[in-house]
Amino acid sequence: MKGQGILLLGAGGFVGSSLATRLNKSDKEFYCIYRSASSLKTNTLENVHVASLDNTTVLRDLLPRCRLVFHLASDTTPGISALQPAFEATTNLLPSLRLLEILQDYKDITLVYVSTGGAIYGEVSGERATEDMNLSPVSYYGAGKAACEKFIQAYAKQTGNRAIILRPSNFYGPGQLYRPGFGIIPTILHHMLSQKELEIWGEGETVRDYLYIDDFVDCCIKIIENNTDSLGTSIYNVGSGMGTPLNELCDMLEVISGEKIKKKFQFYNTSK
């Protein structure tokens, strides 16, 4: 009998833990893989395993029980892997390729890969990014995501298994920790609370889409509940559908919190 379980790879992250918490309140069979015991955010989850996302022993035990695999694991940010392409490749891309090698032996499992929206398209001026746009990442982090997407598409063609690629916009929500250089909303709140200056490059009119974590989890739940047997790779942008300039975002956070943000505008020297 085909397994009906759901496997979450990278369940210790912001997105993974949010999805795991929602599934824990349902009657769905699911399993979680955490990279380390220190990343466990709750002790109420059952079927928890501490392993890397390419751990052959653990995966070959769990995959026969599953019909869906959510690949949520990522150990870098655009800032962490800046100027370090090999680090991005060995930390994120290579483990993902090893995962694909293992998945090749299991038919009828749908792989859902959480990629990125903002870091994979590059700068999109005056229009909304669409799934059929050319990818133009400007960071090694984004390049790694783009490369992984291409490998997943090749995997789906070679195996006949289904793959779904989600390109979410900028996450925010309860439980999101501050990480330097990643996540503008927790970054603003961190600087606000610590009374530190927030460096803003340019005039603060950069427009971004912001996605509430519960809305993204809703999207994942719909995939789980409406998964079909269609073949190939499907790619979806996931966002609010509404762009917000950075200055306007700062204004809203000031109104909500009652606190002021100390801003320091920085400009690139174009005279050289």
PDB file of C-alpha atoms in Angstrom:
ATOM      1  CA  MET A   1       0.000   0.000   0.000  1.00  0.00           C
ATOM      2  CA  LYS A   2       1.284   3.460  -0.915  1.00  0.00           C
ATOM      3  CA  GLY A   3       2.449   5.480   2.089  1.00  0.00           C
ATOM      4  CA  GLN A   4       0.261   8.413   3.091  1.00  0.00           C
ATOM      5  CA  GLY A   5       2.689  10.271   5.328  1.00  0.00           C
ATOM      6  CA  ILE A   6       4.234  13.722   4.913  1.00  0.00           C
ATOM      7  CA  LEU A   7       7.943  14.249   5.491  1.00  0.00           C
ATOM      8  CA  LEU A   8       9.287  17.670   6.508  1.00  0.00           C
ATOM      9  CA  LEU A   9      12.974  18.248   5.850  1.00  0.00           C
ATOM     10  CA  GLY A  10      14.244  21.245   7.774  1.00  0.00           C
ATOM     11  CA  ALA A  11      11.479  21.213  10.360  1.00  0.00           C
ATOM     12  CA  GLY A  12      13.576  23.283  12.764  1.00  0.00           C
ATOM     13  CA  GLY A  13      13.477  26.462  10.681  1.00  0.00           C
ATOM     14  CA  PHE A  14      10.932  29.260  10.760  1.00  0.00           C
ATOM     15  CA  VAL A  15       8.797  27.827   7.956  1.00  0.00           C
ATOM     16  CA  GLY A  16       9.319  24.182   8.863  1.00  0.00           C
ATOM     17  CA  SER A  17       8.371  24.622  12.510  1.00  0.00           C
ATOM     18  CA  SER A  18       5.275  26.623  11.538  1.00  0.00           C
ATOM     19  CA  LEU A  19       4.108  23.884   9.162  1.00  0.00           C
ATOM     20  CA  ALA A  20       4.919  21.165  11.696  1.00  0.00           C
ATOM     21  CA  THR A  21       2.885  22.961  14.359  1.00  0.00           C
ATOM     22  CA  ARG A  22      -0.118  23.154  12.029  1.00  0.00           C
ATOM     23  CA  LEU A  23       0.175  19.483  11.046  1.00  0.00           C
ATOM     24  CA  ASN A  24       0.477  18.507  14.700  1.00  0.00           C
ATOM     25  CA  LYS A  25      -3.033  19.893  15.218  1.00  0.00           C
ATOM     26  CA  SER A  26      -4.422  17.772  12.382  1.00  0.00           C
ATOM     27  CA  ASP A  27      -5.000  14.067  11.926  1.00  0.00           C
ATOM     28  CA  LYS A  28      -2.379  13.804   9.191  1.00  0.00           C
ATOM     29  CA  GLU A  29       0.517  11.365   9.451  1.00  0.00           C
ATOM     30  CA  PHE A  30       3.793  13.276   9.273  1.00  0.00           C
ATOM     31  CA  TYR A  31       7.473  13.016  10.119  1.00  0.00           C
ATOM     32  CA  CYS A  32      10.026  15.717  10.900  1.00  0.00           C
ATOM     33  CA  ILE A  33      13.745  15.799  10.245  1.00  0.00           C
ATOM     34  CA  TYR A  34      15.732  18.341  12.241  1.00  0.00           C
ATOM     35  CA  ARG A  35      19.354  19.096  11.504  1.00  0.00           C
ATOM     36  CA  SER A  36      20.264  19.228  15.203  1.00  0.00           C
ATOM     37  CA  ALA A  37      18.602  18.599  18.542  1.00  0.00           C
ATOM     38  CA  SER A  38      19.130  22.252  19.463  1.00  0.00           C
ATOM     39  CA  SER A  39      16.740  23.286  16.692  1.00  0.00           C
ATOM     40  CA  LEU A  40      13.808  21.413  18.235  1.00  0.00           C
ATOM     41  CA  LYS A  41      11.241  24.081  19.052  1.00  0.00           C
ATOM     42  CA  THR A  42       8.711  21.820  20.728  1.00  0.00           C
ATOM     43  CA  ASN A  43       8.685  18.488  22.480  1.00  0.00           C
ATOM     44  CA  THR A  44       5.051  17.754  21.592  1.00  0.00           C
ATOM     45  CA  LEU A  45       5.794  16.413  18.118  1.00  0.00           C
ATOM     46  CA  GLU A  46       6.013  12.711  17.504  1.00  0.00           C
ATOM     47  CA  ASN A  47       8.052  10.960  14.823  1.00  0.00           C
ATOM     48  CA  VAL A  48      10.929  13.432  15.126  1.00  0.00           C
ATOM     49  CA  HIS A  49      14.364  12.560  13.759  1.00  0.00           C
ATOM     50  CA  VAL A  50      17.638  14.449  14.097  1.00  0.00           C
ATOM     51  CA  ALA A  51      19.575  13.995  10.859  1.00  0.00           C
ATOM     52  CA  SER A  52      20.818  15.772   7.748  1.00  0.00           C
ATOM     53  CA  LEU A  53      18.447  16.032   4.789  1.00  0.00           C
ATOM     54  CA  ASP A  54      20.574  13.492   2.866  1.00  0.00           C
ATOM     55  CA  ASN A  55      20.866  10.925   5.668  1.00  0.00           C
ATOM     56  CA  THR A  56      20.401   7.683   3.736  1.00  0.00           C
ATOM     57  CA  THR A  57      19.522   5.503   6.718  1.00  0.00           C
ATOM     58  CA  VAL A  58      16.790   7.774   8.071  1.00  0.00           C
ATOM     59  CA  LEU A  59      15.330   8.599   4.659  1.00  0.00           C
ATOM     60  CA  ARG A  60      15.117   4.985   3.510  1.00  0.00           C
ATOM     61  CA  ASP A  61      13.239   4.209   6.715  1.00  0.00           C
ATOM     62  CA  LEU A  62      10.745   7.061   6.313  1.00  0.00           C
ATOM     63  CA  LEU A  63      10.192   7.426   2.559  1.00  0.00           C
ATOM     64  CA  PRO A  64       8.201   4.190   2.073  1.00  0.00           C
ATOM     65  CA  ARG A  65       5.638   5.641   4.497  1.00  0.00           C
ATOM     66  CA  CYS A  66       5.272   8.955   2.653  1.00  0.00           C
ATOM     67  CA  ARG A  67       3.544  10.436  -0.388  1.00  0.00           C
ATOM     68  CA  LEU A  68       4.853  14.001   0.042  1.00  0.00           C
ATOM     69  CA  VAL A  69       8.273  15.407   0.931  1.00  0.00           C
ATOM     70  CA  PHE A  70       8.631  19.088   1.826  1.00  0.00           C
ATOM     71  CA  HIS A  71      12.195  20.292   1.301  1.00  0.00           C
ATOM     72  CA  LEU A  72      12.357  23.306   3.647  1.00  0.00           C
ATOM     73  CA  ALA A  73      15.995  23.014   4.672  1.00  0.00           C
ATOM     74  CA  SER A  74      18.442  25.855   4.046  1.00  0.00           C
ATOM     75  CA  ASP A  75      21.521  26.656   6.100  1.00  0.00           C
ATOM     76  CA  THR A  76      22.528  29.915   4.427  1.00  0.00           C
ATOM     77  CA  THR A  77      21.199  33.387   3.713  1.00  0.00           C
ATOM     78  CA  PRO A  78      22.303  35.845   1.012  1.00  0.00           C
ATOM     79  CA  GLY A  79      24.619  37.422   3.565  1.00  0.00           C
ATOM     80  CA  ILE A  80      26.108  34.210   4.947  1.00  0.00           C
ATOM     81  CA  SER A  81      27.230  32.852   1.570  1.00  0.00           C
ATOM     82  CA  ALA A  82      28.249  36.222   0.116  1.00  0.00           C
ATOM     83  CA  LEU A  83      31.603  35.885  -1.702  1.00  0.00           C
ATOM     84  CA  GLN A  84      31.563  32.146  -0.875  1.00  0.00           C
ATOM     85  CA  PRO A  85      30.079  30.209  -3.824  1.00  0.00           C
ATOM     86  CA  ALA A  86      31.689  26.932  -2.709  1.00  0.00           C
ATOM     87  CA  PHE A  87      30.124  27.310   0.733  1.00  0.00           C
ATOM     88  CA  GLU A  88      26.682  27.716  -0.816  1.00  0.00           C
ATOM     89  CA  ALA A  89      27.266  24.668  -3.006  1.00  0.00           C
ATOM     90  CA  THR A  90      28.518  22.345  -0.271  1.00  0.00           C
ATOM     91  CA  THR A  91      26.082  23.517   2.414  1.00  0.00           C
ATOM     92  CA  ASN A  92      22.826  23.609   0.453  1.00  0.00           C
ATOM     93  CA  LEU A  93      23.123  22.427  -3.142  1.00  0.00           C
ATOM     94  CA  LEU A  94      25.137  19.233  -2.662  1.00  0.00           C
ATOM     95  CA  PRO A  95      22.931  17.810   0.137  1.00  0.00           C
ATOM     96  CA  SER A  96      19.880  18.547  -2.018  1.00  0.00           C
ATOM     97  CA  LEU A  97      21.375  16.634  -4.942  1.00  0.00           C
ATOM     98  CA  ARG A  98      22.113  13.682  -2.678  1.00  0.00           C
ATOM     99  CA  LEU A  99      18.477  13.820  -1.589  1.00  0.00           C
ATOM    100  CA  LEU A 100      17.393  13.597  -5.230  1.00  0.00           C
ATOM    101  CA  GLU A 101      19.605  10.535  -5.710  1.00  0.00           C
ATOM    102  CA  ILE A 102      17.782   8.812  -2.858  1.00  0.00           C
ATOM    103  CA  LEU A 103      14.324   9.918  -4.056  1.00  0.00           C
ATOM    104  CA  GLN A 104      14.999   8.372  -7.475  1.00  0.00           C
ATOM    105  CA  ASP A 105      14.350   4.948  -5.924  1.00  0.00           C
ATOM    106  CA  TYR A 106      10.849   5.866  -4.724  1.00  0.00           C
ATOM    107  CA  LYS A 107       8.001   6.229  -7.183  1.00  0.00           C
ATOM    108  CA  ASP A 108       4.836   8.235  -6.608  1.00  0.00           C
ATOM    109  CA  ILE A 109       6.366  10.630  -4.069  1.00  0.00           C
ATOM    110  CA  THR A 110       5.753  14.326  -4.683  1.00  0.00           C
ATOM    111  CA  LEU A 111       8.658  16.620  -3.802  1.00  0.00           C
ATOM    112  CA  VAL A 112       7.744  20.151  -2.702  1.00  0.00           C
ATOM    113  CA  TYR A 113      10.767  22.443  -2.777  1.00  0.00           C
ATOM    114  CA  VAL A 114      10.603  25.819  -1.030  1.00  0.00           C
ATOM    115  CA  SER A 115      12.828  28.051  -3.132  1.00  0.00           C
ATOM    116  CA  THR A 116      12.891  31.858  -3.034  1.00  0.00           C
ATOM    117  CA  GLY A 117      11.094  34.634  -4.833  1.00  0.00           C
ATOM    118  CA  GLY A 118      13.081  37.770  -4.144  1.00  0.00           C
ATOM    119  CA  ALA A 119      16.576  36.308  -4.504  1.00  0.00           C
ATOM    120  CA  ILE A 120      15.974  34.330  -7.675  1.00  0.00           C
ATOM    121  CA  TYR A 121      14.490  36.906 -10.081  1.00  0.00           C
ATOM    122  CA  GLY A 122      16.935  39.720  -9.367  1.00  0.00           C
ATOM    123  CA  GLU A 123      15.726  43.283  -9.696  1.00  0.00           C
ATOM    124  CA  VAL A 124      12.308  43.450 -11.371  1.00  0.00           C
ATOM    125  CA  SER A 125      11.469  47.047 -12.277  1.00  0.00           C
ATOM    126  CA  GLY A 126       7.939  48.271 -12.830  1.00  0.00           C
ATOM    127  CA  GLU A 127       6.285  44.872 -13.115  1.00  0.00           C
ATOM    128  CA  ARG A 128       5.274  41.900 -11.038  1.00  0.00           C
ATOM    129  CA  ALA A 129       7.531  38.857 -11.221  1.00  0.00           C
ATOM    130  CA  THR A 130       5.940  35.904 -13.009  1.00  0.00           C
ATOM    131  CA  GLU A 131       6.941  32.265 -13.014  1.00  0.00           C
ATOM    132  CA  ASP A 132       7.974  32.315 -16.675  1.00  0.00           C
ATOM    133  CA  MET A 133      10.477  35.146 -16.246  1.00  0.00           C
ATOM    134  CA  ASN A 134      14.170  34.486 -16.771  1.00  0.00           C
ATOM    135  CA  LEU A 135      15.977  33.879 -13.509  1.00  0.00           C
ATOM    136  CA  SER A 136      18.633  36.466 -12.719  1.00  0.00           C
ATOM    137  CA  PRO A 137      19.940  35.915  -9.163  1.00  0.00           C
ATOM    138  CA  VAL A 138      22.357  38.507  -7.837  1.00  0.00           C
ATOM    139  CA  SER A 139      23.643  36.473  -4.873  1.00  0.00           C
ATOM    140  CA  TYR A 140      25.219  33.028  -4.529  1.00  0.00           C
ATOM    141  CA  TYR A 141      22.280  32.135  -2.294  1.00  0.00           C
ATOM    142  CA  GLY A 142      19.851  32.898  -5.124  1.00  0.00           C
ATOM    143  CA  ALA A 143      22.086  31.151  -7.654  1.00  0.00           C
ATOM    144  CA  GLY A 144      22.089  28.046  -5.468  1.00  0.00           C
ATOM    145  CA  LYS A 145      18.292  28.058  -5.333  1.00  0.00           C
ATOM    146  CA  ALA A 146      18.084  28.476  -9.112  1.00  0.00           C
ATOM    147  CA  ALA A 147      20.508  25.594  -9.667  1.00  0.00           C
ATOM    148  CA  CYS A 148      18.559  23.348  -7.301  1.00  0.00           C
ATOM    149  CA  GLU A 149      15.336  24.151  -9.157  1.00  0.00           C
ATOM    150  CA  LYS A 150      16.895  23.063 -12.452  1.00  0.00           C
ATOM    151  CA  PHE A 151      18.119  19.803 -10.949  1.00  0.00           C
ATOM    152  CA  ILE A 152      14.659  19.139  -9.536  1.00  0.00           C
ATOM    153  CA  GLN A 153      13.080  19.710 -12.946  1.00  0.00           C
ATOM    154  CA  ALA A 154      15.549  17.245 -14.491  1.00  0.00           C
ATOM    155  CA  TYR A 155      14.833  14.771 -11.675  1.00  0.00           C
ATOM    156  CA  ALA A 156      11.079  14.973 -12.330  1.00  0.00           C
ATOM    157  CA  LYS A 157      11.579  14.347 -16.059  1.00  0.00           C
ATOM    158  CA  GLN A 158      13.894  11.376 -15.514  1.00  0.00           C
ATOM    159  CA  THR A 159      11.882   9.667 -12.775  1.00  0.00           C
ATOM    160  CA  GLY A 160       8.324  10.569 -13.721  1.00  0.00           C
ATOM    161  CA  ASN A 161       7.748  11.770 -10.166  1.00  0.00           C
ATOM    162  CA  ARG A 162       5.926  14.998  -9.513  1.00  0.00           C
ATOM    163  CA  ALA A 163       7.713  18.077  -8.181  1.00  0.00           C
ATOM    164  CA  ILE A 164       6.297  21.382  -6.972  1.00  0.00           C
ATOM    165  CA  ILE A 165       8.527  24.442  -6.616  1.00  0.00           C
ATOM    166  CA  LEU A 166       7.289  27.285  -4.424  1.00  0.00           C
ATOM    167  CA  ARG A 167       8.885  30.717  -4.708  1.00  0.00           C
ATOM    168  CA  PRO A 168       7.729  32.640  -1.633  1.00  0.00           C
ATOM    169  CA  SER A 169       8.203  36.354  -1.127  1.00  0.00           C
ATOM    170  CA  ASN A 170       9.558  37.847   2.120  1.00  0.00           C
ATOM    171  CA  PHE A 171       8.305  35.956   5.172  1.00  0.00           C
ATOM    172  CA  TYR A 172       7.286  37.527   8.447  1.00  0.00           C
ATOM    173  CA  GLY A 173       5.352  36.419  11.494  1.00  0.00           C
ATOM    174  CA  PRO A 174       5.500  35.173  15.104  1.00  0.00           C
ATOM    175  CA  GLY A 175       8.564  33.099  15.949  1.00  0.00           C
ATOM    176  CA  GLN A 176      10.794  34.579  13.239  1.00  0.00           C
ATOM    177  CA  LEU A 177      14.198  35.245  14.766  1.00  0.00           C
ATOM    178  CA  TYR A 178      16.474  38.119  13.817  1.00  0.00           C
ATOM    179  CA  ARG A 179      19.288  37.066  11.473  1.00  0.00           C
ATOM    180  CA  PRO A 180      21.682  39.755  10.233  1.00  0.00           C
ATOM    181  CA  GLY A 181      21.172  40.490   6.547  1.00  0.00           C
ATOM    182  CA  PHE A 182      18.014  38.398   6.221  1.00  0.00           C
ATOM    183  CA  GLY A 183      14.345  39.214   6.845  1.00  0.00           C
ATOM    184  CA  ILE A 184      13.679  42.946   6.774  1.00  0.00           C
ATOM    185  CA  ILE A 185      10.751  42.959   9.237  1.00  0.00           C
ATOM    186  CA  PRO A 186      12.578  41.205  12.116  1.00  0.00           C
ATOM    187  CA  THR A 187      15.621  43.341  11.226  1.00  0.00           C
ATOM    188  CA  ILE A 188      13.617  46.557  11.605  1.00  0.00           C
ATOM    189  CA  LEU A 189      12.078  45.372  14.879  1.00  0.00           C
ATOM    190  CA  HIS A 190      15.486  44.334  16.228  1.00  0.00           C
ATOM    191  CA  HIS A 191      16.972  47.751  15.489  1.00  0.00           C
ATOM    192  CA  MET A 192      13.908  49.469  16.886  1.00  0.00           C
ATOM    193  CA  LEU A 193      14.041  47.594  20.186  1.00  0.00           C
ATOM    194  CA  SER A 194      17.798  47.964  20.554  1.00  0.00           C
ATOM    195  CA  GLN A 195      17.712  51.631  19.523  1.00  0.00           C
ATOM    196  CA  LYS A 196      20.303  50.985  16.813  1.00  0.00           C
ATOM    197  CA  GLU A 197      20.467  52.786  13.500  1.00  0.00           C
ATOM    198  CA  LEU A 198      18.897  50.922  10.601  1.00  0.00           C
ATOM    199  CA  GLU A 199      21.033  51.242   7.475  1.00  0.00           C
ATOM    200  CA  ILE A 200      18.915  51.695   4.377  1.00  0.00           C
ATOM    201  CA  TRP A 201      20.594  51.636   0.970  1.00  0.00           C
ATOM    202  CA  GLY A 202      19.066  54.210  -1.332  1.00  0.00           C
ATOM    203  CA  GLU A 203      16.063  56.386  -0.581  1.00  0.00           C
ATOM    204  CA  GLY A 204      13.942  53.665   1.011  1.00  0.00           C
ATOM    205  CA  GLU A 205      11.549  53.370  -1.916  1.00  0.00           C
ATOM    206  CA  THR A 206      12.440  49.786  -2.817  1.00  0.00           C
ATOM    207  CA  VAL A 207       9.179  47.808  -3.168  1.00  0.00           C
ATOM    208  CA  ARG A 208       8.897  44.256  -1.887  1.00  0.00           C
ATOM    209  CA  ASP A 209       6.080  41.770  -1.328  1.00  0.00           C
ATOM    210  CA  TYR A 210       5.685  40.493   2.250  1.00  0.00           C
ATOM    211  CA  LEU A 211       4.112  37.134   3.074  1.00  0.00           C
ATOM    212  CA  TYR A 212       2.622  36.272   6.458  1.00  0.00           C
ATOM    213  CA  ILE A 213       3.798  32.855   7.601  1.00  0.00           C
ATOM    214  CA  ASP A 214       0.295  31.503   8.306  1.00  0.00           C
ATOM    215  CA  ASP A 215      -0.740  32.330   4.733  1.00  0.00           C
ATOM    216  CA  PHE A 216       2.189  30.327   3.388  1.00  0.00           C
ATOM    217  CA  VAL A 217       1.326  27.418   5.679  1.00  0.00           C
ATOM    218  CA  ASP A 218      -2.231  27.593   4.309  1.00  0.00           C
ATOM    219  CA  CYS A 219      -0.731  27.194   0.835  1.00  0.00           C
ATOM    220  CA  CYS A 220       1.216  24.117   1.952  1.00  0.00           C
ATOM    221  CA  ILE A 221      -1.889  22.586   3.510  1.00  0.00           C
ATOM    222  CA  LYS A 222      -3.794  23.061   0.237  1.00  0.00           C
ATOM    223  CA  ILE A 223      -1.016  21.231  -1.592  1.00  0.00           C
ATOM    224  CA  ILE A 224      -1.244  18.389   0.907  1.00  0.00           C
ATOM    225  CA  GLU A 225      -5.023  18.146   0.634  1.00  0.00           C
ATOM    226  CA  ASN A 226      -5.278  18.602  -3.141  1.00  0.00           C
ATOM    227  CA  ASN A 227      -2.188  16.776  -4.371  1.00  0.00           C
ATOM    228  CA  THR A 228      -2.895  15.173  -7.744  1.00  0.00           C
ATOM    229  CA  ASP A 229      -1.092  12.538  -9.744  1.00  0.00           C
ATOM    230  CA  SER A 230      -0.102  14.886 -12.583  1.00  0.00           C
ATOM    231  CA  LEU A 231       3.494  14.496 -13.712  1.00  0.00           C
ATOM    232  CA  GLY A 232       6.310  16.967 -14.215  1.00  0.00           C
ATOM    233  CA  THR A 233       7.221  20.122 -12.338  1.00  0.00           C
ATOM    234  CA  SER A 234       4.852  22.909 -11.315  1.00  0.00           C
ATOM    235  CA  ILE A 235       6.253  26.296 -10.235  1.00  0.00           C
ATOM    236  CA  TYR A 236       4.313  28.860  -8.212  1.00  0.00           C
ATOM    237  CA  ASN A 237       5.121  32.289  -6.870  1.00  0.00           C
ATOM    238  CA  VAL A 238       3.598  32.681  -3.406  1.00  0.00           C
ATOM    239  CA  GLY A 239       3.015  36.160  -2.029  1.00  0.00           C
ATOM    240  CA  SER A 240       0.465  38.676  -0.859  1.00  0.00           C
ATOM    241  CA  GLY A 241       0.199  40.130  -4.355  1.00  0.00           C
ATOM    242  CA  MET A 242       0.811  43.644  -3.034  1.00  0.00           C
ATOM    243  CA  GLY A 243       4.141  45.463  -2.972  1.00  0.00           C
ATOM    244  CA  THR A 244       5.091  47.806  -0.114  1.00  0.00           C
ATOM    245  CA  PRO A 245       7.878  50.420  -0.235  1.00  0.00           C
ATOM    246  CA  LEU A 246      10.424  50.135   2.582  1.00  0.00           C
ATOM    247  CA  ASN A 247       9.673  53.618   3.925  1.00  0.00           C
ATOM    248  CA  GLU A 248       5.974  52.799   4.096  1.00  0.00           C
ATOM    249  CA  LEU A 249       6.773  49.541   5.889  1.00  0.00           C
ATOM    250  CA  CYS A 250       8.831  51.439   8.464  1.00  0.00           C
ATOM    251  CA  ASP A 251       5.991  53.926   8.963  1.00  0.00           C
ATOM    252  CA  MET A 252       3.506  51.114   9.584  1.00  0.00           C
ATOM    253  CA  LEU A 253       5.780  49.443  12.131  1.00  0.00           C
ATOM    254  CA  GLU A 254       6.252  52.738  13.951  1.00  0.00           C
ATOM    255  CA  VAL A 255       2.480  53.248  14.162  1.00  0.00           C
ATOM    256  CA  ILE A 256       1.870  49.685  15.372  1.00  0.00           C
ATOM    257  CA  SER A 257       4.676  49.685  17.946  1.00  0.00           C
ATOM    258  CA  GLY A 258       4.592  53.294  19.073  1.00  0.00           C
ATOM    259  CA  GLU A 259       8.376  53.370  18.707  1.00  0.00           C
ATOM    260  CA  LYS A 260      10.607  55.325  16.345  1.00  0.00           C
ATOM    261  CA  ILE A 261      13.110  53.803  13.924  1.00  0.00           C
ATOM    262  CA  LYS A 262      16.509  55.443  13.665  1.00  0.00           C
ATOM    263  CA  LYS A 263      17.264  55.418   9.947  1.00  0.00           C
ATOM    264  CA  LYS A 264      20.600  55.968   8.228  1.00  0.00           C
ATOM    265  CA  PHE A 265      20.325  56.249   4.454  1.00  0.00           C
ATOM    266  CA  GLN A 266      23.339  55.029   2.517  1.00  0.00           C
ATOM    267  CA  PHE A 267      24.073  55.701  -1.142  1.00  0.00           C
ATOM    268  CA  TYR A 268      26.473  54.022  -3.524  1.00  0.00           C
ATOM    269  CA  ASN A 269      29.315  56.212  -4.743  1.00  0.00           C
ATOM    270  CA  THR A 270      28.787  56.360  -8.500  1.00  0.00           C
ATOM    271  CA  SER A 271      31.482  58.976  -9.146  1.00  0.00           C
ATOM    272  CA  LYS A 272      34.285  56.408  -9.450  1.00  0.00           C
TER     273      LYS A 272
END
